[in-house]
One Martini backbone bead per residue (centre of mass of N, CA, C, O) as a GRO file, in nm:
protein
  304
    1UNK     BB    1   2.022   3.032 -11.790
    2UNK     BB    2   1.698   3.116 -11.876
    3UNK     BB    3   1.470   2.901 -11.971
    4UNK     BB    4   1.367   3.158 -12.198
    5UNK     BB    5   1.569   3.156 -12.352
    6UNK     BB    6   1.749   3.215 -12.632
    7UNK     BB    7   1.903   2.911 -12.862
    8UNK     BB    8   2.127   2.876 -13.165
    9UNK     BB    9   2.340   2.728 -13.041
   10UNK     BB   10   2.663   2.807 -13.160
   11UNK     BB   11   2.876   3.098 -13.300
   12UNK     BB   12   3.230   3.090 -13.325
   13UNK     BB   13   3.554   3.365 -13.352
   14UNK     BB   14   3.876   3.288 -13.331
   15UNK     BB   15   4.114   3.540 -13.244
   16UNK     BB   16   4.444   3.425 -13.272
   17UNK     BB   17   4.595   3.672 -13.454
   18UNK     BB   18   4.533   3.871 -13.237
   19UNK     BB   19   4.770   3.718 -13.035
   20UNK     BB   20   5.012   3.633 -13.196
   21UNK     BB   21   5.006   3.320 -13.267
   22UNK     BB   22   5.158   3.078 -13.322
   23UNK     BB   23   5.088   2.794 -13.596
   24UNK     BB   24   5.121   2.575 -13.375
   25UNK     BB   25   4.885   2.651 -13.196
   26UNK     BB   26   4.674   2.725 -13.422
   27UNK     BB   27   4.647   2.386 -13.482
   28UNK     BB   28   4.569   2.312 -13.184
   29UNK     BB   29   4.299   2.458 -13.116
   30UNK     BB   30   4.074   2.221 -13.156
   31UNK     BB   31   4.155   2.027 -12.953
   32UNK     BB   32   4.130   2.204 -12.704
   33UNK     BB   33   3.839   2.252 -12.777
   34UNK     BB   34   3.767   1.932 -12.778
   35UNK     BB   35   3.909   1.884 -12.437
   36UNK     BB   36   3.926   2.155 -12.282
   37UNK     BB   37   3.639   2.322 -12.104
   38UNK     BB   38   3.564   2.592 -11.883
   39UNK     BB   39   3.300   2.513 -11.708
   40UNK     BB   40   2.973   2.673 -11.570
   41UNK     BB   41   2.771   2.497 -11.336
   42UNK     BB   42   2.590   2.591 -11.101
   43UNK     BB   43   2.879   2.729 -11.000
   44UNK     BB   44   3.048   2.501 -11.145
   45UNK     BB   45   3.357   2.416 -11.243
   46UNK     BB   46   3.469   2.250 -11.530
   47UNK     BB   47   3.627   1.982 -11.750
   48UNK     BB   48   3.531   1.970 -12.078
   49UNK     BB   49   3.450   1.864 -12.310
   50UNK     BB   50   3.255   1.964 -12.606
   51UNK     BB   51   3.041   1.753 -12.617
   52UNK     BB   52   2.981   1.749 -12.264
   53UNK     BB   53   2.905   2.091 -12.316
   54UNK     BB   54   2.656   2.056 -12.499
   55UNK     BB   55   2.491   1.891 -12.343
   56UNK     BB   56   2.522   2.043 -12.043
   57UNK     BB   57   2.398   2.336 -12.205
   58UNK     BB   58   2.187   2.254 -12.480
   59UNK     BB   59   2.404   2.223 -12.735
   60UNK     BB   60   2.372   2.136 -13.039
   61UNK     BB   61   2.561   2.349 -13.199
   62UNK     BB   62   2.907   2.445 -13.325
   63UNK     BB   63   3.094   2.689 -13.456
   64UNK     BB   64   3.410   2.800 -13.622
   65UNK     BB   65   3.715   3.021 -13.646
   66UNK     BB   66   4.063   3.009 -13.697
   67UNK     BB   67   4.273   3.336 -13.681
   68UNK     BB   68   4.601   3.337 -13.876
   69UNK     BB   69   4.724   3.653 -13.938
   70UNK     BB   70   4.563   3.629 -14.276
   71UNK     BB   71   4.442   3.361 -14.212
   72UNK     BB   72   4.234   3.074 -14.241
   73UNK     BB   73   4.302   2.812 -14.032
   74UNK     BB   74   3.997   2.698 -13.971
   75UNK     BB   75   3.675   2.545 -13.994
   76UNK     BB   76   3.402   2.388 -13.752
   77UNK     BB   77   3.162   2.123 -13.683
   78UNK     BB   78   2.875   2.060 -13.438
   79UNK     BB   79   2.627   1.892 -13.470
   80UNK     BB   80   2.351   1.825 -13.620
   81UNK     BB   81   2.486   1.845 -13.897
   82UNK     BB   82   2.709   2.046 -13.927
   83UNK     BB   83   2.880   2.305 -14.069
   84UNK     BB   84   3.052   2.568 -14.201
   85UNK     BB   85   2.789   2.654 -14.369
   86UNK     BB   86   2.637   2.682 -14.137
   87UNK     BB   87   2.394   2.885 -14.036
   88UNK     BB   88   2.351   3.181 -13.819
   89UNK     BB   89   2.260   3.364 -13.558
   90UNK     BB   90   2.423   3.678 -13.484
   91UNK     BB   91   2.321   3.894 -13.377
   92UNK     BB   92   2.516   4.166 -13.262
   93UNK     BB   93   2.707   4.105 -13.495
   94UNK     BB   94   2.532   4.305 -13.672
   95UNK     BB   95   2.641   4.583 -13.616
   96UNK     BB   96   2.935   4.529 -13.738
   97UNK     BB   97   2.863   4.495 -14.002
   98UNK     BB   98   2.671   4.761 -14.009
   99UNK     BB   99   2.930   4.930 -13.957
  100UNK     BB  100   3.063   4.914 -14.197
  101UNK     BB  101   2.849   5.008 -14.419
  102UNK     BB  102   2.881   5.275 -14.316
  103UNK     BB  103   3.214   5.314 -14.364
  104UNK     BB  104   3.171   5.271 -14.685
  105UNK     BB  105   3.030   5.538 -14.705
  106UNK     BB  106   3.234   5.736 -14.577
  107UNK     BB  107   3.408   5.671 -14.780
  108UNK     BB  108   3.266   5.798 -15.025
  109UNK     BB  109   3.097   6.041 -14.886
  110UNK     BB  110   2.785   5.994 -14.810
  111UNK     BB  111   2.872   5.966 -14.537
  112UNK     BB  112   2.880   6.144 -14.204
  113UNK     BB  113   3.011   6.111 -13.882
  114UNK     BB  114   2.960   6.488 -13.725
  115UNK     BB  115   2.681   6.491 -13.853
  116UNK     BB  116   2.380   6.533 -13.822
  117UNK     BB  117   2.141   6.327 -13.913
  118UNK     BB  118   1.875   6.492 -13.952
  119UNK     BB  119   2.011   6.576 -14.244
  120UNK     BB  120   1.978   6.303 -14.395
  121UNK     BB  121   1.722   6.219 -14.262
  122UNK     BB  122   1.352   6.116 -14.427
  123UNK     BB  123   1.203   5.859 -14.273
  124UNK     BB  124   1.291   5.998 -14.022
  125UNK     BB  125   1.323   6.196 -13.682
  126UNK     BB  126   1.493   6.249 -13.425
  127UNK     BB  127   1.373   6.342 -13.160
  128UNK     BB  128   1.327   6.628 -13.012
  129UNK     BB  129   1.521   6.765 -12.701
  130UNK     BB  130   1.732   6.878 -12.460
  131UNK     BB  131   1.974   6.652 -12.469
  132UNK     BB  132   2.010   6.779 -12.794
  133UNK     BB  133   2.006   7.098 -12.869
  134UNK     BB  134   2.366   7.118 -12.832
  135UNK     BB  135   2.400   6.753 -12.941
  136UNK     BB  136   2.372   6.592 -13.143
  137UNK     BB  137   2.313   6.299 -13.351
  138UNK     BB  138   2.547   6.085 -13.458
  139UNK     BB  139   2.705   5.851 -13.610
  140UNK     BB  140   2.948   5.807 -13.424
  141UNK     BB  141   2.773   5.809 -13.208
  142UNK     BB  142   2.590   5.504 -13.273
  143UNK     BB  143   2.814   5.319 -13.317
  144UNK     BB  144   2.954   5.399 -13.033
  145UNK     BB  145   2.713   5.403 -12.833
  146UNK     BB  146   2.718   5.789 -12.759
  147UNK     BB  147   2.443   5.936 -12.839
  148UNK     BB  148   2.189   5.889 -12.628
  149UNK     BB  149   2.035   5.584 -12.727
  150UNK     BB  150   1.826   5.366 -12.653
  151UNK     BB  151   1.745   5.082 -12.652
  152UNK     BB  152   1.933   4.797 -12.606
  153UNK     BB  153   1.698   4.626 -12.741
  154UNK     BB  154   1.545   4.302 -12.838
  155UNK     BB  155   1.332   4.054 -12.918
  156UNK     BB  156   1.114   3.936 -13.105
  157UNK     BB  157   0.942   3.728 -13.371
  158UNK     BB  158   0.762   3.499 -13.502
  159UNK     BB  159   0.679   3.303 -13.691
  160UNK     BB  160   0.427   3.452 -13.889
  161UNK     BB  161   0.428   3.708 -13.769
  162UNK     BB  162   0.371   4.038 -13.729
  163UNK     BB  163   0.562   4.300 -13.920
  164UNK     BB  164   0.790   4.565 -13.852
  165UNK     BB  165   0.871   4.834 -13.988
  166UNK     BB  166   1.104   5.101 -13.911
  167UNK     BB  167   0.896   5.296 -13.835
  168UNK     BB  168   0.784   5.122 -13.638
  169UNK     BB  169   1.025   5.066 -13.463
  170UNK     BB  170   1.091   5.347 -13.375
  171UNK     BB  171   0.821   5.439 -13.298
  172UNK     BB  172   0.691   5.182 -13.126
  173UNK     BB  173   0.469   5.066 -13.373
  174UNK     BB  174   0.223   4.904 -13.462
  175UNK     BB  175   0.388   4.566 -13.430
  176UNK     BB  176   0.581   4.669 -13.232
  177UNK     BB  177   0.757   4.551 -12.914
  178UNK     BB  178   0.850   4.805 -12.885
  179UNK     BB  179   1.027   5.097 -12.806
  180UNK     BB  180   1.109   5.426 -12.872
  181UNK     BB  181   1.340   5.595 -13.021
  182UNK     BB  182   1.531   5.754 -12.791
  183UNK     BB  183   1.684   6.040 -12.604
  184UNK     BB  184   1.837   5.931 -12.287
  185UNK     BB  185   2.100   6.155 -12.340
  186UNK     BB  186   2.372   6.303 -12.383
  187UNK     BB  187   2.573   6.343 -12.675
  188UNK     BB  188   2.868   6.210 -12.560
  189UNK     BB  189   2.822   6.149 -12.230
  190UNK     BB  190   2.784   5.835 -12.281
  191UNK     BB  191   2.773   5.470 -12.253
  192UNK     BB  192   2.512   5.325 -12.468
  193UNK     BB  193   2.362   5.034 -12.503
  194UNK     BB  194   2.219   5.017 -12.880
  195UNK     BB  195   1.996   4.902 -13.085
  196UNK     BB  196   1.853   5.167 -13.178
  197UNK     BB  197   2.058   5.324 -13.310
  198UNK     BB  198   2.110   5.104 -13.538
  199UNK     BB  199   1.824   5.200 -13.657
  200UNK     BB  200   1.928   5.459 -13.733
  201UNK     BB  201   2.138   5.387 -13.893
  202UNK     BB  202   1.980   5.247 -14.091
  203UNK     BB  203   1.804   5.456 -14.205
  204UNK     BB  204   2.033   5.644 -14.292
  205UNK     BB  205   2.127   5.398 -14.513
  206UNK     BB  206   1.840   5.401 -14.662
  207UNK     BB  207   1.815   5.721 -14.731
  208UNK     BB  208   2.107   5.737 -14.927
  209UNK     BB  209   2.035   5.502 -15.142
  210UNK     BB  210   1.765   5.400 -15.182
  211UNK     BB  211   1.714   5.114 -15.006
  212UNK     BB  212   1.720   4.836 -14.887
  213UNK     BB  213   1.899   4.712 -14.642
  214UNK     BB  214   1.932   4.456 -14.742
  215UNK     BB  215   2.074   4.503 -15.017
  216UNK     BB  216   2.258   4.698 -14.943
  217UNK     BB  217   2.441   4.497 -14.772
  218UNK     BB  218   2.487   4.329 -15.023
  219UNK     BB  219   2.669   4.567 -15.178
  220UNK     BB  220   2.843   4.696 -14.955
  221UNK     BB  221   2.939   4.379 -14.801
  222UNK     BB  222   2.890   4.084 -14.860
  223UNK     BB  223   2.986   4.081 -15.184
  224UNK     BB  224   3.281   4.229 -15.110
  225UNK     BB  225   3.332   4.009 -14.862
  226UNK     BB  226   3.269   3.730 -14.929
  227UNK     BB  227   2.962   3.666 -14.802
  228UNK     BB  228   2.797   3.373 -14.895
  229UNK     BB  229   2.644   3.324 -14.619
  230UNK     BB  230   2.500   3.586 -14.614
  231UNK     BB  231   2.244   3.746 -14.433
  232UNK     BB  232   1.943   4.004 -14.362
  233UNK     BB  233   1.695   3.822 -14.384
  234UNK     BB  234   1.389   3.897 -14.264
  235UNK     BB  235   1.278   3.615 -14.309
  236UNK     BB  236   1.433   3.350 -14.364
  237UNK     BB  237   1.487   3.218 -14.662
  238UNK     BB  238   1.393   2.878 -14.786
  239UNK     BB  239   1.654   2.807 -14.926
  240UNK     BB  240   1.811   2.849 -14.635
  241UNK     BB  241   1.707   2.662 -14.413
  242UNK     BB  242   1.830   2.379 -14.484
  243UNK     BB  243   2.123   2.577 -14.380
  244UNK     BB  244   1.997   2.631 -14.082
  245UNK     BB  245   2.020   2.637 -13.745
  246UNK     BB  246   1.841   2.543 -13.508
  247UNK     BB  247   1.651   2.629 -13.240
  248UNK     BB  248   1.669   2.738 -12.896
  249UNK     BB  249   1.632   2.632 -12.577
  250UNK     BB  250   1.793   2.607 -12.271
  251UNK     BB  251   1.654   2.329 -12.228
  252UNK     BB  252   1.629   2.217 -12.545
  253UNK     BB  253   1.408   2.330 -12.686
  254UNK     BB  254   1.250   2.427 -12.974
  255UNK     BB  255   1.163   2.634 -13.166
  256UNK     BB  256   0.881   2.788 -13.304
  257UNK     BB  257   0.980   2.742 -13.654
  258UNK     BB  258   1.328   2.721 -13.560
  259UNK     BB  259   1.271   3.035 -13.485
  260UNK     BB  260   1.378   3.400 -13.515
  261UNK     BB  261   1.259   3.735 -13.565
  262UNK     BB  262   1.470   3.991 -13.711
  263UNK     BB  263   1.375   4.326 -13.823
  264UNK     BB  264   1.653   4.451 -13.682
  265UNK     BB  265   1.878   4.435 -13.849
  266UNK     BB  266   2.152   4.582 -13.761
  267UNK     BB  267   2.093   4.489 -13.452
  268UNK     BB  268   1.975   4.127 -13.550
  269UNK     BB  269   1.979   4.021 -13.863
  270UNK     BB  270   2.166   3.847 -13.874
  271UNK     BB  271   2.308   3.560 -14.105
  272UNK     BB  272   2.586   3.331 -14.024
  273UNK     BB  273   2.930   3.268 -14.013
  274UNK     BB  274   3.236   3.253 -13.921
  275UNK     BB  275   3.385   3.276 -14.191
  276UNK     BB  276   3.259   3.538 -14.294
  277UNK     BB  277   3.364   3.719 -14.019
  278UNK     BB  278   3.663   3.638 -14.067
  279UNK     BB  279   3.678   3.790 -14.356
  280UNK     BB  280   3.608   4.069 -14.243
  281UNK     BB  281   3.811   4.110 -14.040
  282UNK     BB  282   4.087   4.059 -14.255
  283UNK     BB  283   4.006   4.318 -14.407
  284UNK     BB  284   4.049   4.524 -14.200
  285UNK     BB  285   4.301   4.473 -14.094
  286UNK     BB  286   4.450   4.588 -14.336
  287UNK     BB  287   4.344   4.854 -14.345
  288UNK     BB  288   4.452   4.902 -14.129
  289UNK     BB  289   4.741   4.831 -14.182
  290UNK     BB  290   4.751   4.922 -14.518
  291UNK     BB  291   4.755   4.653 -14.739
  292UNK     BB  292   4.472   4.766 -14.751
  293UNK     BB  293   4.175   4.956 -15.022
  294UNK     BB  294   3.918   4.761 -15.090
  295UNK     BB  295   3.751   4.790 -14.920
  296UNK     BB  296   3.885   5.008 -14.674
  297UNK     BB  297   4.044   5.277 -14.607
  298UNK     BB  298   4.284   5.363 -14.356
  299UNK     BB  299   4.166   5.612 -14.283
  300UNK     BB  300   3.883   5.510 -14.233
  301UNK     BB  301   3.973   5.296 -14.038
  302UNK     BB  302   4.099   5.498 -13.820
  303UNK     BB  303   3.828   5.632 -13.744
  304UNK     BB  304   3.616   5.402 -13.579
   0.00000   0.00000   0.00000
C-alpha cells in the first residue's frame, strides 16, 4: 500500500453465517482471528497473531462482528482504546447501505428500477449523448454499476476544506476535486465500477423525498434498521467525534484533522460499527428468504 494512501484503522464484517458454519466454529473464530492470520508484507506471506499484523500493517485498531445463522454471534474491538461502539469510515460499504435506501423507496413505489432516471430527477439531469439515445440510464443500471456511467471514486477533502454541493459533485465545478459525472459507455452494456453512479443515485432519492440525503437515509435506512451507531453525516459531527476511530496513513502517521471528508454521501460517506452492518445484513437475508417483510419485502428484494 502506498505511503500516501489514506487508511482509518481498519473496520471489517465476517460474514461465517453465510457459509453455515456450525456455531462451535464461529464461537471460535475470534481466537483463530487473534492468533493466526495470513499477512503478506512486502511480498513475503507469514502467519502473525492480529496485534503483530496491526503493528506490522501501521494499522492502529480493527473492530469486527461475526454473523451466525441470524445474529450476531460476536462482535470486537482492537487497538487504541475502541470499542464494539466505535464509528469507523465505512468507504464503499456506502453505497450497499444507499443501495438498500434506494430499493426500499422501490419497495413504496416511490422510485421504479427501469425507468429513465432523467424522468424523475428534477435537481439536476444525466448530460445526454449518443452512448444513452437508445438506452437510458437506470436506477436498476446505477446500484448494479451497469449504467456505463464513470467516475470510478473519490478523492476526499481535508477537514475544514470547502466541500462542493451534488450538483457541484455530479457537474464536477468547484470546489468538488472530482470531474464531471457522465456517461461513458452504453448502459446496459458493460460493468463499469462508479461512484458517480451512485452519486446520480443520490439526486434520486434526494429528488423523490425533497429531503436532505443525510435526514433521507436516516429515516429510510439506518433508524429502522436500529443502525444507533451510523450516520452519513460528512463532516462527521462534533459530539460523535470523540466516538470515532482516527485516521491515519499507510505509514502510520495521523491524517491532518484526525480524518477525511466525503461529501459524495452515497458513494462514501457513511460512518458505522460492523455491527450496525451486520444488523443491516441479517435484515436483508430474512428479506431475502422470506422470514420477513418489515424491512423489504421478499419480492423487492428479489429484485435487486
Amino acid at each position: 500500500m502506498g505511503k500516501t494512501m489514506r487508511r482509518l484503522g481498519l473496520a471489517a464484517v465476517v460474514l461465517a453465517g453465510l457459509l453455515s458454519l456450525p456455531r462451535t466454529t464461529v464461537a471460535a473464530a475470534p481466537a483463530d482471528l487473534e492468533s493466526g492470520l495470513n499477512v503478506t508484507i512486502g511480498g513475503v506471506s507469514k502467519t502473525l497473531t492480529l496485534s503483530e499484523a496491526m503493528a506490522a500493517l501501521n494499522v492502529p485498531s480493527v473492530s469486527i462482528a461475526l454473523i451466525d445463522q441470524d445474529g450476531i454471534a460476536a462482535a470486537r474491538a482492537y487497538g487504541q482504546g475502541a470499542t464494539s461502539d466505535t464509528l469507523f469510515q465505512a468507504a464503499s460499504l456506502s453505497k450497499f447501505v444507499a443501495a438498500i435506501g434506494a430499493m426500499r423507496l422501490v419497495d413504496r413505489q416511490l422510485l421504479a428500477l427501469d425507468e429513465d432516471v432523467n424522468s424523475s430527477l428534477t435537481s439536476w439531469h444525466v448530460p445526454a449523448n449518443d452512448l444513452d439515445k437508445d438506452h437510458p440510464v437506470t436506477l436498476r443500471g446505477l446500484l448494479s454499476m451497469t449504467a456505463g456511467i464513470g467516475l470510478p471514486g473519490f478523492l476526499c477533502y481535508e477537514l475544514g476544506a470547502p466541500l462542493p454541493k451534488l450538483r457541484q459533485i455530479l457537474d464536477g465545478s468547484p470546489p468538488a476535486n472530482s470531474p464531471p459525472v457522465t456517461v461513458i459507455a452504453a448502459p446496459g452494456s458493460a460493468y463499469h465500477y462508479s461512484g458517480g453512479g451512485y452519486e446520480i443515485a443520490e439526486a434520486l432519492m434526494v429528488d423523490t423525498l425533497q429531503a436532505p440525503f443525510v435526514e433521507a437515509m436516516d429515516e429510510t435506512v439506518l433508524k429502522p434498521a436500529e443502525m444507533n451507531h451510523s450516520t452519513f453525516a460528512q463532516p462527521l459531527p462534533d459530539q460523535l467525534r470523540a466516538k470515532a476511530a482516527t485516521g491515519h496513513l499507510a505509514d502510520g502517521t495521523e491524517i491532518k484533522g484526525g480524518c477525511h471528508v466525503f461529501p459524495e454521501h452515497a458513494a462514501a460517506g457513511l460512518w458505522s460499527t460492523p455491527s450496525d452492518i451486520a444488523n443491516l445484513l441479517l435484515l436483508v437475508g430474512r428479506a431475502w428468504r422470506g422470514d420477513s417483510a418489515l424491512f423489504l419485502t421478499p419480492e423487492t428484494c428479489g429484485r435487486c
